Amino acid sequence: MSVADAQAAVEANPVWYHTIEVAPGVTTPGYFDLRPIAGRLPWPDVEGKRCLDVGSFDGFYAFELERRGAAEVVAVDVEGPQDFDWPPHLRGWGPAAADQMSGGRHAAGFEVARRLLGSSVERVHGTVYDLDPAELGRFDVVTMGSLLLHLREPLRALEAVRGVCRGCFLSVDQIDLGLSLLSPRRPVARLDGQSRLMHWWVPNAAGHRRMVRSAGFAIERTTGPHAVRYGRSHAGHGARATNPFTVARELVAGRGPLHQAVLARPVG
Amino acid sequence: MSVEATRGAVDSVALWYHTIDLGAGVVTPGWFDLRPIVDRMPWPDVRGRRCLDVGTYDGFLAFELERRGAAHVVALDIPDHRDWDWPPDQRAHGGEHLARLAGPEKGAGFAVAREALGSGVEKVDMSAYELSPERVGTFDVVVCGSLLLHLRDPLRALEAIRGVCAGEFMSSEQVALGLSLAHPRRPLATLDGSGPRLQWWVPNAAGHRRMLFSAGFEILRHTGPYCEPFGPSHPARHPPLRALPRQFAQRAVAGHAGVPHAAALSRPRV
C-alpha cells in the first residue's frame, strides 16, 4: 500500500483517539499521543508472551505489545458507546451523540491501523467488567491505559482484570496532580460522575496504587507522573496556557493529563 | 415478652451494632448509638408510606421509620457475614473471623429487637446491589445509613436504590471530617480497600452529595457534618489518652465524639 493510500485510509476515519504511526511518515491524528512516554513505562518482558490490552480503543498499547515481541495479543474494547459508563443524565442521548461523531463505528481506527501495520492483534468486543477466563483464557501480561477514570466501578474492573491475569499487569492511568502533592501517601480520589468527559474517580498517585492493591495485586514498580501529550485532534493541542497554575504545572510535569504507571502482579 | 426474657434475649446476641431502646429500661449495648443524632437527619414525612431501610443490621433506622408512622417497612440486609464486600486478601476467611466476633447468625439482633418492640418490620435477605423493582417493588421512602463505605462499588448500589425509589431517599454516611472542612465544595473520597475493616470509599461531605447526584438523585436538603456517637460496647468508648485530642476536636466540630457523618435527603431526578 502506498503512503498516499495509507494517508487516505487514515483520513477516512472520522475519530482517532490514539496517535499511531501506521506507515512511514503517516501518523493518525489522535486525541492523545502516547509515543513520547511509551518508552518510559515500566514494561515487563513481553517477548513470546500471551498479552491482553483492556480498553484498547485504536490499539496503541496492543500494537506496542506486538512490536515488543508478544507472541499473541488480544485487544478488548466495548462494541459501542452504549457500553460506556455514562452518568444517568447522559445515558439517554450520550451514546447517540458519540455515534454521530464516529459515524456509528466506535474505535473504527483500530481496524485501519491493524491493516496498515500488518498486525495480527485480535480484536474482542466486551467490557472490562465482563472479562472472563473461561472465555478468553488467562494472559501473561495485561495492559490497561486511561480506562479506570472512565469507570463507575473501577475496583470491580480491576478485580476482573486480575481474574484473567496470570503474570504481570501494567496499569497506566490518570492521576490528579494537586491531590498527589497535597496527600503524597494518603489514597484520595476526586469524583466527577457528571460531566460529558465521562470521568468518574480520578485518584492521586497513592490512590491509584491503592486501587490496584485493593483489587488483589502486589506492586512491583511505579513510574511517573507522565504527561500524556495531546494529539492533533485535541482542543488542547497547540493551545498556550495562560493560567499561572497550569503554566507552572506544565513546566513541572509537561503538557496533557498526568498519568502514573504501575506494574503489578496478582497476589495469591 | 417479660423484661427478664427480653434481657436474656439481648444478652444472647454476641454483638449489637445498634443501641436500641427496647422499652422497660432495656437498651441494647450497641457499637453505635444513633439516638442523640437521629433528629438531625433530614427525615421526609414517612406517615402512611411504604418504606425501605437498606443495610439495616440491627434495624435502628427501620424501627425509627415505623415509629414515625410508616405504613409498611421493609428492612434489607445480607444474610451472611461472608456476603460483605471483602477485599480479595480477606475474602477467604473474613466471614469466619467476623462470625467469631459478631456471632454466627447475621440477623440475630434484628430478630430480638423486632420481637421485643412488637414491630411489624419485614426483613428481606438481599444485598443493596440486588435491589430491583421486580424483586422488592418500589418504595415511597428509602433510607440507608453507614453502608456505602463498606461497599466496593457504592455507585452501583446507589443506582440500584434509585431503581426502587419512587419518592425520597435519605442517605446518612460516614464522611472524612478533615477533607470535608478543607474541601467544602470539591467532591473527594479516601480509599481504604485493604485489611479486615471492610472500608472502601469514605467521601467528604461534598463527595457524598456528588455520589448521590451521579447515581441519578437530586439533593433536596442536607446536613453539615455530625458525629454518630459510639455506643456502650464500642472499643473507642474508652479511648486511650492519645485519642482524646481527636475526640475533643470532634466534639467541638460535630457535637459528639464518634464517627463523622453527613446526611442528605434526595429524590430521583432521572
Coordinates of C-alpha atoms in Angstrom, one line a residue:
Chain A
M1 CA 0.0 0.0 0.0
S2 CA 1.4 3.4 -0.9
V3 CA 1.8 6.2 1.5
A4 CA -1.0 8.1 -0.3
D5 CA -3.3 5.2 0.2
A6 CA -2.4 4.9 3.9
Q7 CA -3.0 8.7 4.3
A8 CA -6.4 8.4 2.6
A9 CA -7.3 5.4 4.9
V10 CA -6.4 7.4 8.0
E11 CA -8.3 10.5 6.8
A12 CA -11.4 8.4 6.1
N13 CA -11.8 7.5 9.8
P14 CA -13.6 10.4 11.5
V15 CA -12.4 9.9 15.0
W16 CA -8.9 8.9 16.1
Y17 CA -8.2 8.5 19.8
H18 CA -4.6 7.4 19.6
T19 CA -1.7 8.9 17.7
I20 CA -0.1 5.9 15.9
E21 CA 2.5 5.9 13.1
V22 CA 0.8 3.5 10.8
A23 CA 3.1 3.8 7.8
P24 CA 6.4 5.7 7.3
G25 CA 5.6 9.3 7.7
V26 CA 1.8 8.7 8.2
T27 CA 0.6 9.3 11.7
T28 CA -3.0 9.2 12.9
P29 CA -4.4 12.5 14.2
G30 CA -5.4 11.2 17.7
Y31 CA -6.7 13.0 20.7
F32 CA -3.7 11.7 22.7
D33 CA -0.1 10.9 21.8
L34 CA 1.4 8.2 24.0
R35 CA 4.6 7.9 21.9
P36 CA 6.8 10.2 24.0
I37 CA 6.0 8.3 27.2
A38 CA 5.8 4.7 25.8
G39 CA 9.5 4.1 26.3
R40 CA 9.4 5.3 30.0
L41 CA 6.6 3.0 31.2
P42 CA 7.7 0.1 33.4
W43 CA 7.2 -2.6 30.7
P44 CA 7.6 -6.2 31.7
D45 CA 9.3 -8.6 29.3
V46 CA 6.6 -9.4 26.8
E47 CA 8.7 -11.4 24.4
G48 CA 6.9 -14.6 23.4
K49 CA 4.1 -13.9 25.9
R50 CA 0.3 -14.0 25.6
C51 CA -0.9 -10.5 26.1
L52 CA -4.1 -8.6 26.6
D53 CA -4.9 -4.9 26.2
V54 CA -8.0 -3.8 28.0
G55 CA -10.0 -0.7 26.8
S56 CA -7.8 -0.8 23.7
F57 CA -9.6 1.9 21.6
D58 CA -7.4 2.4 18.5
G59 CA -5.0 -0.1 19.8
F60 CA -1.8 1.9 20.7
Y61 CA -0.9 -0.4 23.6
A62 CA -1.9 -3.5 21.8
F63 CA 0.4 -2.7 18.8
E64 CA 3.1 -1.7 21.2
L65 CA 2.9 -5.1 22.9
E66 CA 3.2 -6.7 19.5
R67 CA 6.1 -4.5 18.5
R68 CA 7.9 -5.6 21.7
G69 CA 7.7 -9.2 20.7
A70 CA 4.5 -10.6 22.2
A71 CA 3.5 -14.0 20.8
E72 CA -0.2 -13.2 20.9
V73 CA -2.1 -10.0 21.6
V74 CA -5.8 -9.7 22.3
A75 CA -7.3 -6.2 22.3
V76 CA -10.6 -5.8 24.2
D77 CA -12.9 -2.8 23.9
V78 CA -16.6 -2.2 24.1
E79 CA -18.6 -2.7 21.0
G80 CA -20.0 0.9 21.1
P81 CA -20.7 3.9 23.2
Q82 CA -23.8 2.3 24.7
D83 CA -21.5 0.2 26.8
F84 CA -19.6 3.2 28.3
D85 CA -20.3 4.1 31.9
W86 CA -22.5 7.1 31.2
P87 CA -23.7 9.2 34.1
P88 CA -27.5 8.6 34.4
H89 CA -28.5 12.0 32.9
L90 CA -26.4 11.5 29.8
R91 CA -27.5 7.9 29.2
G92 CA -30.4 8.9 27.0
W93 CA -28.5 10.9 24.4
G94 CA -24.8 10.3 25.1
P95 CA -24.4 7.1 23.1
A96 CA -26.2 8.6 20.0
A97 CA -24.1 11.8 20.2
A98 CA -20.9 9.7 20.3
D99 CA -22.1 7.6 17.4
Q100 CA -22.8 10.6 15.4
M101 CA -19.2 11.8 15.9
S102 CA -17.7 8.4 14.9
G103 CA -20.1 7.6 12.1
G104 CA -21.6 4.8 14.3
R105 CA -18.4 2.8 14.4
H106 CA -16.7 3.1 17.8
A107 CA -12.9 2.8 17.5
A108 CA -13.0 2.0 13.8
G109 CA -9.4 3.3 13.7
F110 CA -8.3 0.0 15.2
E111 CA -9.1 -1.9 12.1
V112 CA -7.5 0.7 9.8
A113 CA -4.3 0.8 11.9
R114 CA -4.2 -3.0 12.1
R115 CA -4.4 -3.4 8.4
L116 CA -1.8 -0.6 7.7
L117 CA 0.6 -2.1 10.3
G118 CA 0.1 -5.6 9.0
S119 CA -0.7 -6.5 12.6
S120 CA -2.2 -9.7 13.8
V121 CA -3.7 -8.4 17.1
E122 CA -7.1 -10.0 17.7
R123 CA -10.0 -7.7 18.5
V124 CA -12.6 -8.8 21.0
H125 CA -15.7 -6.9 22.0
G126 CA -16.7 -6.7 25.6
T127 CA -16.4 -4.5 28.7
V128 CA -13.7 -4.8 31.3
Y129 CA -16.3 -5.9 33.8
D130 CA -17.1 -9.0 31.7
L131 CA -13.5 -10.3 31.3
D132 CA -13.9 -14.0 31.8
P133 CA -11.0 -16.5 32.0
A134 CA -13.4 -19.2 30.8
E135 CA -13.9 -17.3 27.6
L136 CA -10.6 -15.6 26.9
G137 CA -8.2 -17.7 28.9
R138 CA -5.5 -16.1 31.0
F139 CA -2.7 -13.8 30.0
D140 CA 1.0 -13.4 30.9
V141 CA 0.8 -9.7 30.5
V142 CA -2.3 -7.4 30.7
T143 CA -2.2 -3.7 29.9
M144 CA -4.8 -1.1 30.6
G145 CA -4.4 2.6 29.8
S146 CA -6.5 5.6 30.8
L147 CA -9.6 3.5 31.4
L148 CA -10.1 3.5 35.2
L149 CA -11.1 7.1 35.3
H150 CA -13.9 6.4 32.8
L151 CA -15.4 3.6 35.0
R152 CA -18.1 3.9 37.6
E153 CA -16.8 0.8 39.3
P154 CA -13.0 0.8 38.9
L155 CA -12.4 -1.7 41.7
R156 CA -14.8 -4.2 40.1
A157 CA -13.0 -3.7 36.8
L158 CA -9.6 -4.3 38.4
E159 CA -10.8 -7.5 40.0
A160 CA -12.0 -8.7 36.6
V161 CA -8.5 -7.9 35.2
R162 CA -6.9 -9.9 38.0
G163 CA -9.2 -12.8 37.0
V164 CA -7.6 -13.1 33.6
C165 CA -4.0 -12.2 34.6
R166 CA -1.5 -14.9 35.5
G167 CA 1.6 -12.8 35.2
C168 CA 2.0 -9.0 35.1
F169 CA -0.4 -6.1 34.9
L170 CA 0.6 -2.7 33.6
S171 CA -1.8 0.0 34.7
V172 CA -1.3 3.4 33.2
D173 CA -3.9 5.8 34.4
Q174 CA -4.8 9.4 35.0
I175 CA -3.9 10.9 38.4
D176 CA -4.7 14.3 40.0
L177 CA -1.6 16.4 40.4
G178 CA -2.9 18.7 43.2
L179 CA -4.2 15.8 45.3
S180 CA -0.9 13.9 44.7
L181 CA 1.1 16.9 46.1
L182 CA -1.3 17.6 49.0
S183 CA -1.5 13.9 50.0
P184 CA 1.6 12.1 49.0
R185 CA 0.8 9.0 51.0
R186 CA -3.0 9.1 51.7
P187 CA -5.1 7.5 48.9
V188 CA -7.6 10.1 47.8
A189 CA -9.7 10.4 44.7
R190 CA -12.0 13.2 43.3
L191 CA -15.3 12.2 41.9
D192 CA -16.7 13.7 38.8
G193 CA -19.6 11.4 37.7
Q194 CA -21.5 14.2 35.9
S195 CA -19.5 15.7 33.1
R196 CA -19.6 14.7 29.4
L197 CA -15.9 13.7 29.7
M198 CA -17.3 10.6 31.4
H199 CA -14.8 10.9 34.3
W200 CA -15.7 9.1 37.5
W201 CA -12.9 8.6 40.1
V202 CA -9.6 10.4 39.4
P203 CA -7.2 9.3 42.2
N204 CA -4.0 10.8 43.4
A205 CA -0.8 8.8 42.9
A206 CA -1.3 6.9 46.2
G207 CA -4.9 6.3 45.3
H208 CA -4.1 4.7 42.0
R209 CA -1.6 2.4 43.7
R210 CA -4.2 1.6 46.4
M211 CA -6.8 0.8 43.8
V212 CA -4.5 -1.7 42.2
R213 CA -3.5 -3.2 45.5
S214 CA -7.0 -3.5 46.9
A215 CA -8.0 -5.5 43.8
G216 CA -5.6 -8.1 44.8
F217 CA -2.3 -7.1 43.2
A218 CA 1.2 -6.5 44.6
I219 CA 3.0 -3.6 43.1
E220 CA 6.5 -4.2 41.7
R221 CA 7.4 -0.9 40.1
T222 CA 5.9 2.6 39.6
T223 CA 6.8 5.3 37.2
G224 CA 5.5 8.8 36.6
P225 CA 3.9 11.2 36.7
H226 CA 3.9 11.2 32.9
A227 CA 2.0 13.8 31.0
V228 CA 0.2 12.2 28.1
R229 CA 0.5 14.7 25.3
Y230 CA -2.5 16.0 23.5
G231 CA -2.6 14.8 19.9
R232 CA -3.5 16.8 16.8
S233 CA -7.3 16.3 17.2
H234 CA -7.4 17.5 20.8
A235 CA -8.5 21.1 21.5
G236 CA -5.6 21.4 23.9
H237 CA -3.1 20.7 21.1
G238 CA -1.1 23.8 20.3
A239 CA -3.1 25.9 22.8
R240 CA -1.0 28.0 25.1
A241 CA -1.7 28.0 28.7
T242 CA -2.3 31.4 30.4
N243 CA -3.4 30.3 33.9
P244 CA -0.3 30.6 36.1
F245 CA -1.1 27.3 37.8
T246 CA -1.4 25.5 34.5
V247 CA 1.9 27.1 33.2
A248 CA 3.7 26.0 36.4
R249 CA 2.2 22.5 36.2
E250 CA 3.3 22.2 32.6
L251 CA 6.8 23.3 33.4
V252 CA 7.0 20.7 36.2
A253 CA 5.2 17.8 34.6
G254 CA 4.7 18.5 30.9
R255 CA 1.5 19.2 28.9
G256 CA -1.5 17.0 28.9
P257 CA -3.3 14.8 31.5
L258 CA -0.9 13.4 34.1
H259 CA -0.6 9.6 34.4
Q260 CA 1.1 7.2 36.7
A261 CA 2.2 3.8 35.5
V262 CA 2.1 0.8 37.9
L263 CA 3.5 -2.7 37.2
A264 CA 1.8 -5.3 39.4
R265 CA 1.3 -9.0 39.9
P266 CA -1.7 -10.8 41.2
V267 CA -1.4 -12.0 44.9
G268 CA -2.4 -15.4 45.9
Chain B
M1 CA -42.2 -10.9 76.4
S2 CA -41.2 -10.3 80.1
V3 CA -38.4 -7.8 80.9
E4 CA -36.3 -10.7 82.1
A5 CA -36.9 -12.6 78.9
T6 CA -36.0 -9.5 76.9
R7 CA -32.8 -9.0 78.9
G8 CA -31.9 -12.7 78.3
A9 CA -32.5 -12.4 74.6
V10 CA -30.4 -9.2 74.4
D11 CA -27.6 -10.9 76.3
S12 CA -27.7 -13.9 73.9
V13 CA -26.7 -11.7 71.0
A14 CA -22.9 -11.8 70.6
L15 CA -22.6 -8.3 69.2
W16 CA -25.0 -5.4 69.0
Y17 CA -24.3 -2.9 66.3
H18 CA -27.1 -0.5 67.1
T19 CA -28.1 0.9 70.5
I20 CA -31.9 0.4 70.6
D21 CA -34.2 1.2 73.4
L22 CA -36.5 -1.8 73.7
G23 CA -38.6 -0.3 76.5
A24 CA -38.9 -1.1 80.2
G25 CA -35.3 0.1 80.7
V26 CA -33.7 -2.5 78.4
V27 CA -31.3 -0.9 75.9
T28 CA -29.1 -2.9 73.6
P29 CA -25.4 -2.4 74.1
G30 CA -24.6 -1.4 70.5
W31 CA -21.4 -0.2 68.9
F32 CA -23.2 2.9 67.8
D33 CA -25.8 5.0 69.4
L34 CA -27.9 6.9 66.8
R35 CA -30.4 8.2 69.4
P36 CA -28.7 11.5 70.1
I37 CA -28.4 12.4 66.4
V38 CA -31.5 10.8 64.9
D39 CA -33.4 14.0 64.8
R40 CA -30.5 15.8 63.0
M41 CA -31.1 13.6 60.0
P42 CA -33.2 15.2 57.2
W43 CA -36.2 12.9 57.5
P44 CA -39.0 13.1 55.0
D45 CA -42.6 12.7 56.1
V46 CA -43.0 8.9 56.3
R47 CA -46.5 8.7 57.6
G48 CA -48.6 6.1 55.8
R49 CA -45.9 5.4 53.4
R50 CA -44.1 2.3 52.1
C51 CA -40.5 2.4 53.3
L52 CA -37.3 0.6 52.9
D53 CA -34.1 0.5 55.0
V54 CA -31.1 -0.7 53.1
G55 CA -28.4 -2.4 55.2
T56 CA -30.5 -2.4 58.3
Y57 CA -28.2 -4.5 60.6
D58 CA -30.0 -4.5 64.0
G59 CA -32.7 -2.3 62.5
F60 CA -32.4 1.0 64.2
L61 CA -33.5 3.1 61.2
A62 CA -36.2 0.6 60.2
F63 CA -37.8 0.8 63.7
E64 CA -37.4 4.5 63.5
L65 CA -39.4 4.6 60.2
E66 CA -42.1 2.5 61.9
R67 CA -42.1 4.8 65.0
R68 CA -42.5 7.8 62.7
G69 CA -45.7 6.3 61.2
A70 CA -44.7 4.4 58.1
A71 CA -47.4 2.1 56.9
H72 CA -45.1 -0.6 55.9
V73 CA -41.3 -1.0 56.4
V74 CA -39.0 -3.5 54.7
A75 CA -35.6 -3.9 56.2
L76 CA -32.9 -5.2 53.9
D77 CA -29.6 -6.9 54.8
I78 CA -27.2 -9.5 53.7
P79 CA -27.9 -12.9 55.3
D80 CA -24.3 -14.0 56.0
H81 CA -21.1 -12.4 57.1
R82 CA -19.4 -13.9 54.0
D83 CA -21.6 -11.6 51.8
W84 CA -19.8 -8.4 52.8
D85 CA -17.6 -6.8 50.1
W86 CA -14.4 -8.4 51.5
P87 CA -11.2 -7.2 49.9
P88 CA -9.6 -10.0 48.0
D89 CA -6.9 -10.6 50.7
Q90 CA -9.7 -11.1 53.3
R91 CA -12.2 -13.0 51.2
A92 CA -11.2 -16.5 52.2
H93 CA -11.5 -16.0 55.9
G94 CA -13.1 -12.6 56.6
G95 CA -16.6 -14.1 57.0
E96 CA -15.5 -16.6 59.6
H97 CA -13.5 -14.0 61.6
L98 CA -16.5 -11.7 61.7
A99 CA -18.7 -14.6 62.7
R100 CA -16.5 -15.3 65.7
L101 CA -16.8 -11.6 66.7
A102 CA -20.4 -11.0 65.9
G103 CA -21.9 -14.4 66.3
P104 CA -22.7 -16.9 63.5
E105 CA -26.2 -15.6 62.8
K106 CA -26.0 -12.3 61.0
G107 CA -29.6 -11.0 61.8
A108 CA -29.8 -12.2 65.4
G109 CA -30.0 -8.8 66.9
F110 CA -32.6 -7.6 64.5
A111 CA -34.9 -10.6 65.3
V112 CA -34.6 -10.0 69.1
A113 CA -35.3 -6.3 68.7
R114 CA -38.2 -6.8 66.4
E115 CA -39.9 -9.2 68.8
A116 CA -39.2 -7.1 71.9
L117 CA -40.6 -4.0 70.1
G118 CA -43.6 -5.9 68.7
S119 CA -42.6 -4.5 65.4
G120 CA -44.1 -5.3 62.0
V121 CA -41.0 -4.5 60.0
E122 CA -40.5 -7.1 57.3
K123 CA -36.9 -8.5 56.9
V124 CA -35.6 -9.3 53.5
D125 CA -32.3 -11.1 52.9
M126 CA -30.7 -9.3 50.0
S127 CA -27.7 -7.1 49.2
A128 CA -28.1 -3.5 48.1
Y129 CA -26.7 -4.4 44.7
E130 CA -29.5 -6.9 44.1
L131 CA -32.3 -4.4 44.6
S132 CA -34.7 -4.2 41.7
P133 CA -38.4 -3.3 41.4
E134 CA -39.1 -6.8 40.1
R135 CA -37.8 -8.3 43.3
V136 CA -39.0 -5.9 46.0
G137 CA -41.4 -3.4 44.4
T138 CA -40.9 0.3 44.8
F139 CA -40.9 2.5 47.9
D140 CA -42.1 5.9 48.8
V141 CA -39.2 6.4 51.1
V142 CA -35.8 4.7 51.2
V143 CA -33.2 5.2 53.9
C144 CA -29.6 3.9 54.1
G145 CA -27.2 4.5 56.9
S146 CA -23.5 3.9 57.1
L147 CA -23.4 1.4 54.3
L148 CA -21.7 2.9 51.3
L149 CA -18.3 3.0 53.0
H150 CA -18.5 -0.8 53.3
L151 CA -19.2 -1.2 49.5
R152 CA -16.6 -1.7 46.8
D153 CA -18.9 -0.3 44.2
P154 CA -21.0 2.3 46.0
L155 CA -22.4 4.0 42.9
R156 CA -23.7 0.7 41.6
A157 CA -25.5 0.2 44.9
L158 CA -26.9 3.8 44.7
E159 CA -28.3 3.2 41.2
A160 CA -29.9 0.0 42.4
I161 CA -31.5 2.0 45.3
R162 CA -32.7 4.6 42.8
G163 CA -34.3 1.8 40.8
V164 CA -36.7 1.0 43.7
C165 CA -37.2 4.6 45.0
A166 CA -40.4 6.2 43.8
G167 CA -40.2 9.1 46.3
E168 CA -37.4 10.2 48.6
F169 CA -34.1 8.8 49.6
M170 CA -32.4 9.7 52.8
S171 CA -28.7 8.8 52.9
S172 CA -26.6 9.2 56.1
E173 CA -23.0 8.2 55.6
Q174 CA -19.6 8.3 57.2
V175 CA -17.6 11.3 55.8
A176 CA -13.9 12.2 56.2
L177 CA -14.1 15.2 58.5
G178 CA -10.7 16.8 57.6
L179 CA -11.4 16.5 53.9
S180 CA -14.9 18.0 54.4
L181 CA -13.5 21.0 56.2
A182 CA -10.5 21.5 53.9
H183 CA -12.6 21.0 50.7
P184 CA -16.2 22.1 51.4
R185 CA -17.2 22.1 47.7
R186 CA -14.8 19.7 46.0
P187 CA -16.1 16.0 45.8
L188 CA -13.4 13.8 47.2
A189 CA -13.1 10.4 48.8
T190 CA -10.4 8.4 50.6
L191 CA -9.9 4.8 49.7
D192 CA -9.0 2.0 52.1
G193 CA -9.9 -1.3 50.5
S194 CA -7.4 -3.3 52.4
G195 CA -7.4 -5.2 55.6
P196 CA -10.2 -6.5 57.8
R197 CA -12.0 -3.2 58.5
L198 CA -14.2 -3.6 55.4
Q199 CA -13.9 0.0 54.5
W200 CA -13.7 1.2 50.9
W201 CA -14.5 4.8 49.9
V202 CA -15.1 7.4 52.6
P203 CA -16.1 10.7 50.9
N204 CA -16.0 14.2 52.2
A205 CA -19.5 15.8 52.6
A206 CA -19.3 17.2 49.0
G207 CA -18.3 13.8 47.7
H208 CA -21.2 12.2 49.5
R209 CA -23.6 14.6 47.7
R210 CA -21.9 14.0 44.4
M211 CA -22.2 10.3 44.8
L212 CA -25.9 10.7 45.1
F213 CA -26.1 13.1 42.2
S214 CA -24.0 10.9 39.9
A215 CA -26.3 7.9 40.8
G216 CA -29.2 10.0 39.4
F217 CA -30.6 11.7 42.6
E218 CA -31.1 15.4 43.2
I219 CA -30.4 16.7 46.6
L220 CA -33.4 18.3 48.4
R221 CA -31.6 19.2 51.6
H222 CA -28.6 18.1 53.5
T223 CA -26.9 18.4 56.9
G224 CA -23.5 19.6 57.9
P225 CA -21.1 17.0 59.4
Y226 CA -22.2 15.5 62.7
C227 CA -20.7 12.6 64.7
E228 CA -22.6 9.4 65.2
P229 CA -21.8 8.6 68.9
F230 CA -20.1 5.4 69.9
G231 CA -22.4 3.0 71.8
P232 CA -21.6 1.3 75.1
S233 CA -19.7 -1.6 73.5
H234 CA -17.6 0.3 71.0
P235 CA -13.9 -0.1 71.9
A236 CA -13.4 3.7 71.3
R237 CA -15.9 4.5 74.0
H238 CA -13.0 4.2 76.4
P239 CA -10.2 5.8 74.4
P240 CA -6.5 5.8 75.2
L241 CA -5.1 9.2 76.1
R242 CA -3.6 9.8 72.7
A243 CA -7.1 9.6 71.1
L244 CA -8.5 12.3 73.4
P245 CA -7.4 15.4 71.4
R246 CA -9.1 13.9 68.3
Q247 CA -12.3 13.3 70.2
F248 CA -12.3 16.8 71.7
A249 CA -11.9 18.2 68.2
Q250 CA -14.8 16.0 67.0
R251 CA -17.0 17.3 69.9
A252 CA -16.1 20.9 69.0
V253 CA -16.8 20.5 65.3
A254 CA -19.5 17.9 65.2
G255 CA -21.2 17.8 68.6
H256 CA -20.2 14.3 69.8
A257 CA -17.2 12.0 69.7
G258 CA -17.9 9.3 67.3
V259 CA -17.9 8.6 63.6
P260 CA -18.3 11.7 61.4
H261 CA -21.3 11.5 59.2
A262 CA -23.3 13.7 56.8
A263 CA -26.8 13.1 55.6
A264 CA -28.8 14.2 52.6
L265 CA -32.4 13.9 51.5
S266 CA -32.8 13.4 47.8
R267 CA -35.1 12.2 45.1
P268 CA -34.6 10.5 41.8
R269 CA -34.1 13.1 39.0
V270 CA -33.8 10.8 36.1

